Amino acid sequence: MGAPRWLDEREDRAWRGYRRMRRLLDLELARQLTQDAGLSEADYDVLSDLSETPQGRLRLRELADRMLWSRSRLSHHLTRMQQRGLVTREECADDARGSVVVLTPAGRQAIGSAAPGHVAAVRRHLIDLLTPAEIEALGALTHRVVDHLGGRAPHPRHDPEA
Amino acid sequence: MGAPRWLDEREDRAWRGYRRMRRLLDLELARQLTQDAGLSEADYDVLSDLSETPQGRLRLRELADRMLWSRSRLSHHLTRMQQRGLVTREECADDARGSVVVLTPAGRQAIGSAAPGHVAAVRRHLIDLLTPAEIEALGALTHRVVDHLGGRAPHPRHDPEA
DNA sequence: ACCCGATCGATGACATGTCAACGAAACGGC
DNA sequence: GCCGTTTCGTTGACATGTCATCGATCGGGT
């Protein structure tokens, strides 16, 4: 590679802003969730994805893929959530290797009461600060990047080699 | 609070896109850094911030604040980086409590050889996928959010109480 | 039916991040 | 100067994430 093309002033501003926003937003949303609902962001995401399915049940593998988590991470995390009574595991009917993650009533309750406050915080600290055009632009740009990156294997897998 | 104002379709698209982009970009950049330079993103950020100062030296507290890290996290991380010879600690002349983090030659070397590849990856997977208008918008919007959130205490401190 | 490679999920060792507590030093009112 | 408060950085216990590995099962080719 020749001389590296550094970021110009505008690019640098966008990149730094992005990273700083990321961090601050994370801290604030995590703080809000813990305080108001006793959930971590990870907990919230698991419950949220589960509750978006009609039955509140998903194969572990399916859930991991949707969340872009490793199966290992999800397995560990579910063990902890299970101990708190938010989810349970069931054996999978059509695949004896698999297990199904199931939302418990307590889990439904938890996500139900956490969601309004969380969404309000997302609005207060992000969405409501943006113009409609910016929201549109953010949607477009992030999805473009996701499509660009998403083509690759969903997980840290060794690429097929060049 | 009354009925929660959920996100409408466009807002939801932006929010989900943001979170997915975040995750994918992280995975890819971390992969690239580890593979090509043997550094984690955390390592890179520490070295990067240090190398942006004229002397390659910063008070621990100052560095932690810039990075939005807790002092504890930074202290732990520096211990590990120190063992790898990337940084050292020196006593602080004007404040006997303090310590100064100093970039070693090896640290300079590391960031120097990692930077081109890292910037190239940032371009390839983000910046170069955006139009100039989008870069401008991203810069504006992120900085607005940062200003909004940044007013609060830089760290998980108990708020002065209402 | 049988193999062989791939997939599923769990697990343990280890890396990293958080949180509360600490001792030392600095600051500020008196 | 002295005392109480705050700040600085470190530390240890613990929570969380990663990575390599495992046993079980699945599935396709023959």
CSV table of C-alpha atoms (C1' of nucleotides) in Angstrom, one decimal:
chain,number,residue,atom,x,y,z
A,1,MET,CA,0.0,0.0,0.0
A,2,GLY,CA,1.2,3.5,-0.9
A,3,ALA,CA,1.0,6.5,1.3
A,4,PRO,CA,-2.0,6.1,3.6
A,5,ARG,CA,-4.9,8.3,2.9
A,6,TRP,CA,-5.6,9.8,6.3
A,7,LEU,CA,-9.0,11.2,7.2
A,8,ASP,CA,-9.5,14.9,6.2
A,9,GLU,CA,-11.0,17.3,8.7
A,10,ARG,CA,-14.6,16.5,8.0
A,11,GLU,CA,-14.1,12.8,8.0
A,12,ASP,CA,-12.2,12.9,11.2
A,13,ARG,CA,-14.9,15.0,12.8
A,14,ALA,CA,-17.5,12.4,11.8
A,15,TRP,CA,-15.4,9.5,13.0
A,16,ARG,CA,-14.5,11.0,16.3
A,17,GLY,CA,-18.0,12.1,16.9
A,18,TYR,CA,-19.3,8.7,16.1
A,19,ARG,CA,-17.1,7.0,18.6
A,20,ARG,CA,-17.7,9.5,21.3
A,21,MET,CA,-21.4,9.4,20.8
A,22,ARG,CA,-21.3,5.6,20.9
A,23,ARG,CA,-19.6,5.6,24.3
A,24,LEU,CA,-21.7,8.3,25.9
A,25,LEU,CA,-24.9,6.9,24.7
A,26,ASP,CA,-23.9,3.5,26.0
A,27,LEU,CA,-23.1,4.8,29.4
A,28,GLU,CA,-26.3,6.7,29.7
A,29,LEU,CA,-28.6,4.0,28.4
A,30,ALA,CA,-26.9,1.4,30.6
A,31,ARG,CA,-27.3,3.6,33.6
A,32,GLN,CA,-30.9,4.2,32.9
A,33,LEU,CA,-31.7,0.6,32.3
A,34,THR,CA,-29.9,-0.6,35.4
A,35,GLN,CA,-31.4,2.0,37.6
A,36,ASP,CA,-35.0,1.9,36.4
A,37,ALA,CA,-35.4,-1.8,35.5
A,38,GLY,CA,-32.5,-3.7,37.0
A,39,LEU,CA,-31.5,-4.9,33.5
A,40,SER,CA,-28.2,-4.7,31.6
A,41,GLU,CA,-28.3,-3.7,27.9
A,42,ALA,CA,-27.5,-7.3,27.1
A,43,ASP,CA,-30.4,-8.5,29.1
A,44,TYR,CA,-32.7,-6.0,27.4
A,45,ASP,CA,-31.6,-7.1,24.0
A,46,VAL,CA,-32.2,-10.7,24.7
A,47,LEU,CA,-35.6,-10.1,26.1
A,48,SER,CA,-36.5,-7.7,23.3
A,49,ASP,CA,-35.6,-10.1,20.5
A,50,LEU,CA,-37.4,-12.9,22.2
A,51,SER,CA,-40.5,-10.9,22.8
A,52,GLU,CA,-40.7,-9.9,19.1
A,53,THR,CA,-41.4,-13.5,18.2
A,54,PRO,CA,-45.0,-14.6,18.4
A,55,GLN,CA,-44.4,-17.3,21.0
A,56,GLY,CA,-41.5,-15.7,22.8
A,57,ARG,CA,-39.3,-18.7,21.9
A,58,LEU,CA,-36.3,-19.0,19.6
A,59,ARG,CA,-33.6,-21.6,18.9
A,60,LEU,CA,-30.5,-20.6,20.7
A,61,ARG,CA,-28.6,-20.5,17.4
A,62,GLU,CA,-31.3,-18.3,15.8
A,63,LEU,CA,-31.2,-15.8,18.7
A,64,ALA,CA,-27.4,-15.7,18.6
A,65,ASP,CA,-27.4,-15.0,14.9
A,66,ARG,CA,-29.9,-12.2,15.2
A,67,MET,CA,-28.0,-10.6,18.0
A,68,LEU,CA,-24.6,-11.1,16.3
A,69,TRP,CA,-23.5,-12.8,19.4
A,70,SER,CA,-21.4,-16.0,19.6
A,71,ARG,CA,-23.3,-19.0,20.8
A,72,SER,CA,-20.9,-19.3,23.7
A,73,ARG,CA,-21.6,-15.8,24.9
A,74,LEU,CA,-25.3,-16.3,24.6
A,75,SER,CA,-25.1,-19.6,26.4
A,76,HIS,CA,-23.3,-18.1,29.3
A,77,HIS,CA,-25.6,-15.2,29.4
A,78,LEU,CA,-28.7,-17.3,29.3
A,79,THR,CA,-27.4,-19.4,32.2
A,80,ARG,CA,-27.3,-16.2,34.3
A,81,MET,CA,-30.7,-14.9,33.1
A,82,GLN,CA,-32.2,-18.4,33.7
A,83,GLN,CA,-31.0,-18.2,37.3
A,84,ARG,CA,-32.9,-14.9,37.6
A,85,GLY,CA,-36.0,-16.5,36.2
A,86,LEU,CA,-36.2,-14.4,33.1
A,87,VAL,CA,-35.9,-17.2,30.6
A,88,THR,CA,-35.9,-21.0,30.5
A,89,ARG,CA,-34.4,-23.6,28.2
A,90,GLU,CA,-36.4,-26.3,26.5
A,91,GLU,CA,-35.3,-29.3,24.4
A,92,CYS,CA,-35.8,-28.9,20.8
A,93,ALA,CA,-38.3,-31.3,19.2
A,94,ASP,CA,-36.9,-31.6,15.8
A,95,ASP,CA,-33.2,-31.4,16.6
A,96,ALA,CA,-32.0,-33.3,19.6
A,97,ARG,CA,-28.8,-31.2,19.8
A,98,GLY,CA,-30.6,-28.0,20.0
A,99,SER,CA,-32.3,-26.0,22.7
A,100,VAL,CA,-35.1,-23.5,22.6
A,101,VAL,CA,-34.9,-20.3,24.7
A,102,VAL,CA,-38.3,-19.4,26.2
A,103,LEU,CA,-39.4,-16.2,27.7
A,104,THR,CA,-41.0,-16.7,31.2
A,105,PRO,CA,-43.9,-14.7,32.5
A,106,ALA,CA,-41.3,-12.8,34.6
A,107,GLY,CA,-39.3,-12.1,31.5
A,108,ARG,CA,-42.3,-10.7,29.7
A,109,GLN,CA,-43.1,-8.6,32.7
A,110,ALA,CA,-39.5,-7.4,32.9
A,111,ILE,CA,-39.3,-6.3,29.2
A,112,GLY,CA,-42.8,-4.9,29.4
A,113,SER,CA,-42.0,-2.5,32.2
A,114,ALA,CA,-38.5,-1.7,31.0
A,115,ALA,CA,-39.4,-0.8,27.4
A,116,PRO,CA,-41.2,2.5,27.9
A,117,GLY,CA,-38.4,4.0,29.9
A,118,HIS,CA,-35.8,2.7,27.6
A,119,VAL,CA,-37.5,4.0,24.5
A,120,ALA,CA,-38.0,7.3,26.1
A,121,ALA,CA,-34.3,7.5,26.9
A,122,VAL,CA,-33.4,6.6,23.3
A,123,ARG,CA,-35.7,9.4,22.2
A,124,ARG,CA,-34.4,11.9,24.7
A,125,HIS,CA,-30.7,11.4,24.0
A,126,LEU,CA,-30.8,10.6,20.3
A,127,ILE,CA,-33.9,10.5,18.2
A,128,ASP,CA,-35.5,13.6,19.3
A,129,LEU,CA,-32.3,15.6,18.9
A,130,LEU,CA,-32.2,14.8,15.1
A,131,THR,CA,-34.1,16.4,12.2
A,132,PRO,CA,-36.3,14.1,10.1
A,133,ALA,CA,-33.7,14.4,7.3
A,134,GLU,CA,-31.0,13.3,9.7
A,135,ILE,CA,-33.0,10.3,10.8
A,136,GLU,CA,-33.5,9.4,7.2
A,137,ALA,CA,-29.8,9.8,6.5
A,138,LEU,CA,-28.8,7.8,9.5
A,139,GLY,CA,-31.1,5.0,8.5
A,140,ALA,CA,-29.8,5.0,4.9
A,141,LEU,CA,-26.1,5.2,5.8
A,142,THR,CA,-26.2,2.6,8.6
A,143,HIS,CA,-28.0,0.1,6.4
A,144,ARG,CA,-25.6,0.6,3.6
A,145,VAL,CA,-22.7,-0.1,5.9
A,146,VAL,CA,-24.5,-3.2,7.4
A,147,ASP,CA,-25.1,-4.5,3.9
A,148,HIS,CA,-21.5,-4.0,3.1
A,149,LEU,CA,-20.2,-5.8,6.1
A,150,GLY,CA,-23.0,-8.3,6.4
A,151,GLY,CA,-22.1,-10.3,3.3
A,152,ARG,CA,-19.3,-11.9,5.3
A,153,ALA,CA,-19.8,-14.8,7.6
A,154,PRO,CA,-22.0,-13.8,10.5
A,155,HIS,CA,-19.3,-14.9,12.9
A,156,PRO,CA,-15.6,-14.9,13.6
A,157,ARG,CA,-15.2,-17.8,11.3
A,158,HIS,CA,-12.0,-18.4,9.3
A,159,ASP,CA,-12.7,-17.0,5.9
A,160,PRO,CA,-12.5,-19.5,3.1
A,161,GLU,CA,-9.1,-18.2,2.3
A,162,ALA,CA,-8.1,-16.2,-0.7
B,1,MET,CA,-45.7,9.2,32.1
B,2,GLY,CA,-48.6,8.7,29.6
B,3,ALA,CA,-48.7,6.3,26.7
B,4,PRO,CA,-45.1,5.7,25.6
B,5,ARG,CA,-44.2,7.2,22.2
B,6,TRP,CA,-42.7,4.3,20.4
B,7,LEU,CA,-40.4,4.7,17.5
B,8,ASP,CA,-42.1,5.1,14.1
B,9,GLU,CA,-40.9,3.2,11.1
B,10,ARG,CA,-38.2,5.6,10.1
B,11,GLU,CA,-36.9,6.1,13.6
B,12,ASP,CA,-36.8,2.4,14.2
B,13,ARG,CA,-34.9,1.8,11.0
B,14,ALA,CA,-32.3,4.3,12.0
B,15,TRP,CA,-32.0,3.0,15.5
B,16,ARG,CA,-31.7,-0.6,14.5
B,17,GLY,CA,-29.3,0.2,11.7
B,18,TYR,CA,-27.2,2.2,14.1
B,19,ARG,CA,-26.9,-0.7,16.6
B,20,ARG,CA,-26.2,-3.3,13.9
B,21,MET,CA,-23.6,-1.1,12.2
B,22,ARG,CA,-22.0,-0.5,15.6
B,23,ARG,CA,-21.6,-4.2,16.2
B,24,LEU,CA,-20.5,-5.2,12.8
B,25,LEU,CA,-18.0,-2.4,12.5
B,26,ASP,CA,-16.6,-3.3,15.9
B,27,LEU,CA,-16.1,-6.9,15.0
B,28,GLU,CA,-14.4,-6.1,11.7
B,29,LEU,CA,-12.1,-3.4,13.1
B,30,ALA,CA,-11.1,-5.5,16.0
B,31,ARG,CA,-10.4,-8.4,13.8
B,32,GLN,CA,-8.3,-6.3,11.5
B,33,LEU,CA,-6.3,-4.8,14.3
B,34,THR,CA,-5.6,-8.0,16.0
B,35,GLN,CA,-4.6,-9.8,12.9
B,36,ASP,CA,-2.5,-7.1,11.3
B,37,ALA,CA,-1.0,-5.4,14.4
B,38,GLY,CA,-1.6,-7.6,17.4
B,39,LEU,CA,-3.5,-4.8,19.1
B,40,SER,CA,-6.9,-4.6,20.6
B,41,GLU,CA,-9.1,-1.6,20.0
B,42,ALA,CA,-8.5,-0.6,23.5
B,43,ASP,CA,-4.7,-0.8,23.0
B,44,TYR,CA,-5.0,1.2,19.8
B,45,ASP,CA,-7.1,4.0,21.5
B,46,VAL,CA,-4.6,4.3,24.3
B,47,LEU,CA,-1.7,4.5,22.0
B,48,SER,CA,-3.5,6.8,19.7
B,49,ASP,CA,-4.4,9.3,22.3
B,50,LEU,CA,-0.9,9.3,23.8
B,51,SER,CA,0.7,9.8,20.4
B,52,GLU,CA,-1.4,12.8,19.8
B,53,THR,CA,0.3,14.7,22.6
B,54,PRO,CA,3.6,16.3,21.7
B,55,GLN,CA,5.6,14.4,24.3
B,56,GLY,CA,3.7,11.1,24.2
B,57,ARG,CA,2.9,11.6,27.9
B,58,LEU,CA,-0.3,12.2,29.8
B,59,ARG,CA,-1.4,12.2,33.3
B,60,LEU,CA,-3.4,9.0,34.0
B,61,ARG,CA,-6.4,11.1,35.0
B,62,GLU,CA,-6.2,13.2,31.8
B,63,LEU,CA,-6.0,10.2,29.6
B,64,ALA,CA,-8.9,8.5,31.3
B,65,ASP,CA,-11.1,11.5,30.9
B,66,ARG,CA,-10.3,11.9,27.2
B,67,MET,CA,-11.1,8.3,26.6
B,68,LEU,CA,-14.2,8.3,28.8
B,69,TRP,CA,-12.8,5.4,30.7
B,70,SER,CA,-12.8,4.9,34.5
B,71,ARG,CA,-9.5,5.3,36.1
B,72,SER,CA,-9.7,1.8,37.4
B,73,ARG,CA,-10.2,0.4,33.9
B,74,LEU,CA,-7.3,2.4,32.6
B,75,SER,CA,-5.1,1.5,35.5
B,76,HIS,CA,-5.7,-2.2,34.9
B,77,HIS,CA,-5.2,-1.9,31.2
B,78,LEU,CA,-2.0,0.1,31.5
B,79,THR,CA,-0.6,-2.7,33.8
B,80,ARG,CA,-1.1,-5.1,31.0
B,81,MET,CA,0.3,-2.8,28.3
B,82,GLN,CA,3.2,-2.0,30.5
B,83,GLN,CA,4.0,-5.7,30.7
B,84,ARG,CA,4.1,-5.8,26.9
B,85,GLY,CA,6.5,-2.9,26.9
B,86,LEU,CA,4.1,-0.4,25.1
B,87,VAL,CA,4.0,2.2,27.8
B,88,THR,CA,5.6,3.0,31.1
B,89,ARG,CA,4.5,4.9,34.2
B,90,GLU,CA,6.5,7.7,35.7
B,91,GLU,CA,5.9,9.6,38.9
B,92,CYS,CA,4.4,13.0,38.6
B,93,ALA,CA,6.6,15.9,39.4
B,94,ASP,CA,4.0,18.4,40.6
B,95,ASP,CA,1.6,16.0,42.2
B,96,ALA,CA,3.0,13.2,44.3
B,97,ARG,CA,-0.3,11.3,44.1
B,98,GLY,CA,-0.3,11.2,40.3
B,99,SER,CA,1.4,9.2,37.7
B,100,VAL,CA,2.3,10.0,34.1
B,101,VAL,CA,1.7,7.5,31.3
B,102,VAL,CA,4.5,7.5,28.8
B,103,LEU,CA,4.7,6.1,25.3
B,104,THR,CA,7.8,3.8,24.9
B,105,PRO,CA,9.7,3.6,21.6
B,106,ALA,CA,8.0,0.2,21.1
B,107,GLY,CA,4.7,1.9,21.7
B,108,ARG,CA,5.4,4.5,19.1
B,109,GLN,CA,6.5,1.8,16.7
B,110,ALA,CA,3.3,-0.2,17.3
B,111,ILE,CA,0.9,2.7,16.8
B,112,GLY,CA,2.9,3.9,13.8
B,113,SER,CA,2.7,0.6,12.0
B,114,ALA,CA,-0.9,-0.1,13.0
B,115,ALA,CA,-2.4,3.2,12.0
B,116,PRO,CA,-2.3,3.0,8.2
B,117,GLY,CA,-4.1,-0.3,8.1
B,118,HIS,CA,-6.6,0.8,10.7
B,119,VAL,CA,-7.4,4.0,8.9
B,120,ALA,CA,-7.7,2.1,5.7
B,121,ALA,CA,-10.2,-0.3,7.3
B,122,VAL,CA,-12.2,2.6,8.7
B,123,ARG,CA,-12.3,4.1,5.2
B,124,ARG,CA,-13.2,0.8,3.5
B,125,HIS,CA,-16.0,-0.1,5.8
B,126,LEU,CA,-17.4,3.2,6.7
B,127,ILE,CA,-16.1,6.5,5.4
B,128,ASP,CA,-15.7,5.6,1.7
B,129,LEU,CA,-19.3,4.2,1.7
B,130,LEU,CA,-20.7,7.6,2.6
B,131,THR,CA,-21.5,10.7,0.5
B,132,PRO,CA,-19.9,14.0,1.5
B,133,ALA,CA,-23.3,15.1,2.6
B,134,GLU,CA,-23.7,12.1,4.8
B,135,ILE,CA,-20.3,12.6,6.4
B,136,GLU,CA,-21.2,16.1,7.1
B,137,ALA,CA,-24.5,15.1,8.6
B,138,LEU,CA,-22.9,12.4,10.7
B,139,GLY,CA,-20.4,14.9,12.0
B,140,ALA,CA,-23.1,17.3,12.9
B,141,LEU,CA,-25.5,14.9,14.5
B,142,THR,CA,-23.0,13.0,16.5
B,143,HIS,CA,-21.5,16.2,17.9
B,144,ARG,CA,-25.0,17.4,18.8
B,145,VAL,CA,-25.7,14.2,20.8
B,146,VAL,CA,-22.3,14.4,22.4
B,147,ASP,CA,-22.9,18.0,23.5
B,148,HIS,CA,-26.2,17.0,24.9
B,149,LEU,CA,-24.8,14.1,26.9
B,150,GLY,CA,-21.5,15.6,27.7
B,151,GLY,CA,-22.8,18.3,30.0
B,152,ARG,CA,-23.2,15.6,32.7
B,153,ALA,CA,-20.4,14.4,34.9
B,154,PRO,CA,-17.7,12.7,32.9
B,155,HIS,CA,-18.1,9.6,35.0
B,156,PRO,CA,-20.6,7.4,36.8
B,157,ARG,CA,-20.7,9.7,39.7
B,158,HIS,CA,-23.7,9.9,42.0
B,159,ASP,CA,-25.6,12.9,40.8
B,160,PRO,CA,-25.9,15.7,43.3
B,161,GLU,CA,-29.4,14.6,44.0
B,162,ALA,CA,-32.5,16.3,42.9
C,1,DA,C1',-26.9,-48.9,6.7
C,2,DC,C1',-22.4,-46.5,7.4
C,3,DC,C1',-19.1,-42.8,7.5
C,4,DC,C1',-17.2,-38.4,7.7
C,5,DG,C1',-17.5,-33.8,8.2
C,6,DA,C1',-20.4,-30.1,9.8
C,7,DT,C1',-23.4,-28.1,13.3
C,8,DC,C1',-25.3,-27.5,18.0
C,9,DG,C1',-24.8,-26.0,22.5
C,10,DA,C1',-22.1,-26.4,26.9
C,11,DT,C1',-18.1,-25.8,29.4
C,12,DG,C1',-13.6,-24.2,31.6
C,13,DA,C1',-9.6,-21.3,31.3
C,14,DC,C1',-8.5,-17.0,30.6
C,15,DA,C1',-8.9,-11.8,29.2
C,16,DT,C1',-11.2,-7.8,30.1
C,17,DG,C1',-14.4,-4.4,32.6
C,18,DT,C1',-16.9,-2.8,36.8
C,19,DC,C1',-17.5,-1.6,41.5
C,20,DA,C1',-16.3,-0.6,46.2
C,21,DA,C1',-12.7,0.2,49.1
C,22,DC,C1',-8.3,1.9,50.3
C,23,DG,C1',-3.9,4.8,51.5
C,24,DA,C1',-1.5,8.8,50.1
C,25,DA,C1',-1.4,13.3,49.0
C,26,DA,C1',-3.6,17.9,47.9
C,27,DC,C1',-6.8,21.6,48.9
C,28,DG,C1',-9.3,25.0,51.7
C,29,DG,C1',-11.4,27.2,55.6
C,30,DC,C1',-10.3,28.4,59.9
D,1,DG,C1',-0.4,24.9,61.0
D,2,DC,C1',-4.6,21.7,61.5
D,3,DC,C1',-8.5,19.1,60.2
D,4,DG,C1',-12.0,17.5,57.3
D,5,DT,C1',-12.9,16.8,52.4
D,6,DT,C1',-11.7,15.8,47.8
D,7,DT,C1',-8.8,13.8,44.3
D,8,DC,C1',-5.4,10.4,42.6
D,9,DG,C1',-4.3,6.0,41.3
D,10,DT,C1',-4.2,1.0,42.9
D,11,DT,C1',-6.1,-3.1,44.3
D,12,DG,C1',-9.1,-7.3,44.8
D,13,DA,C1',-13.5,-9.4,44.2
D,14,DC,C1',-16.6,-10.2,41.0
D,15,DA,C1',-19.3,-9.8,36.4
D,16,DT,C1',-19.0,-10.4,31.8
D,17,DG,C1',-16.9,-11.8,27.0
D,18,DT,C1',-13.7,-14.7,24.3
D,19,DC,C1',-11.5,-18.7,22.7
D,20,DA,C1',-10.6,-23.5,22.2
D,21,DT,C1',-12.5,-27.8,23.0
D,22,DC,C1',-15.8,-31.3,23.8
D,23,DG,C1',-19.6,-34.8,23.2
D,24,DA,C1',-23.8,-35.4,20.9
D,25,DT,C1',-26.3,-35.3,16.8
D,26,DC,C1',-27.3,-34.4,12.1
D,27,DG,C1',-26.9,-35.1,7.1
D,28,DG,C1',-25.1,-36.1,2.6
D,29,DG,C1',-22.6,-39.3,-0.3
D,30,DT,C1',-22.0,-43.8,-1.3
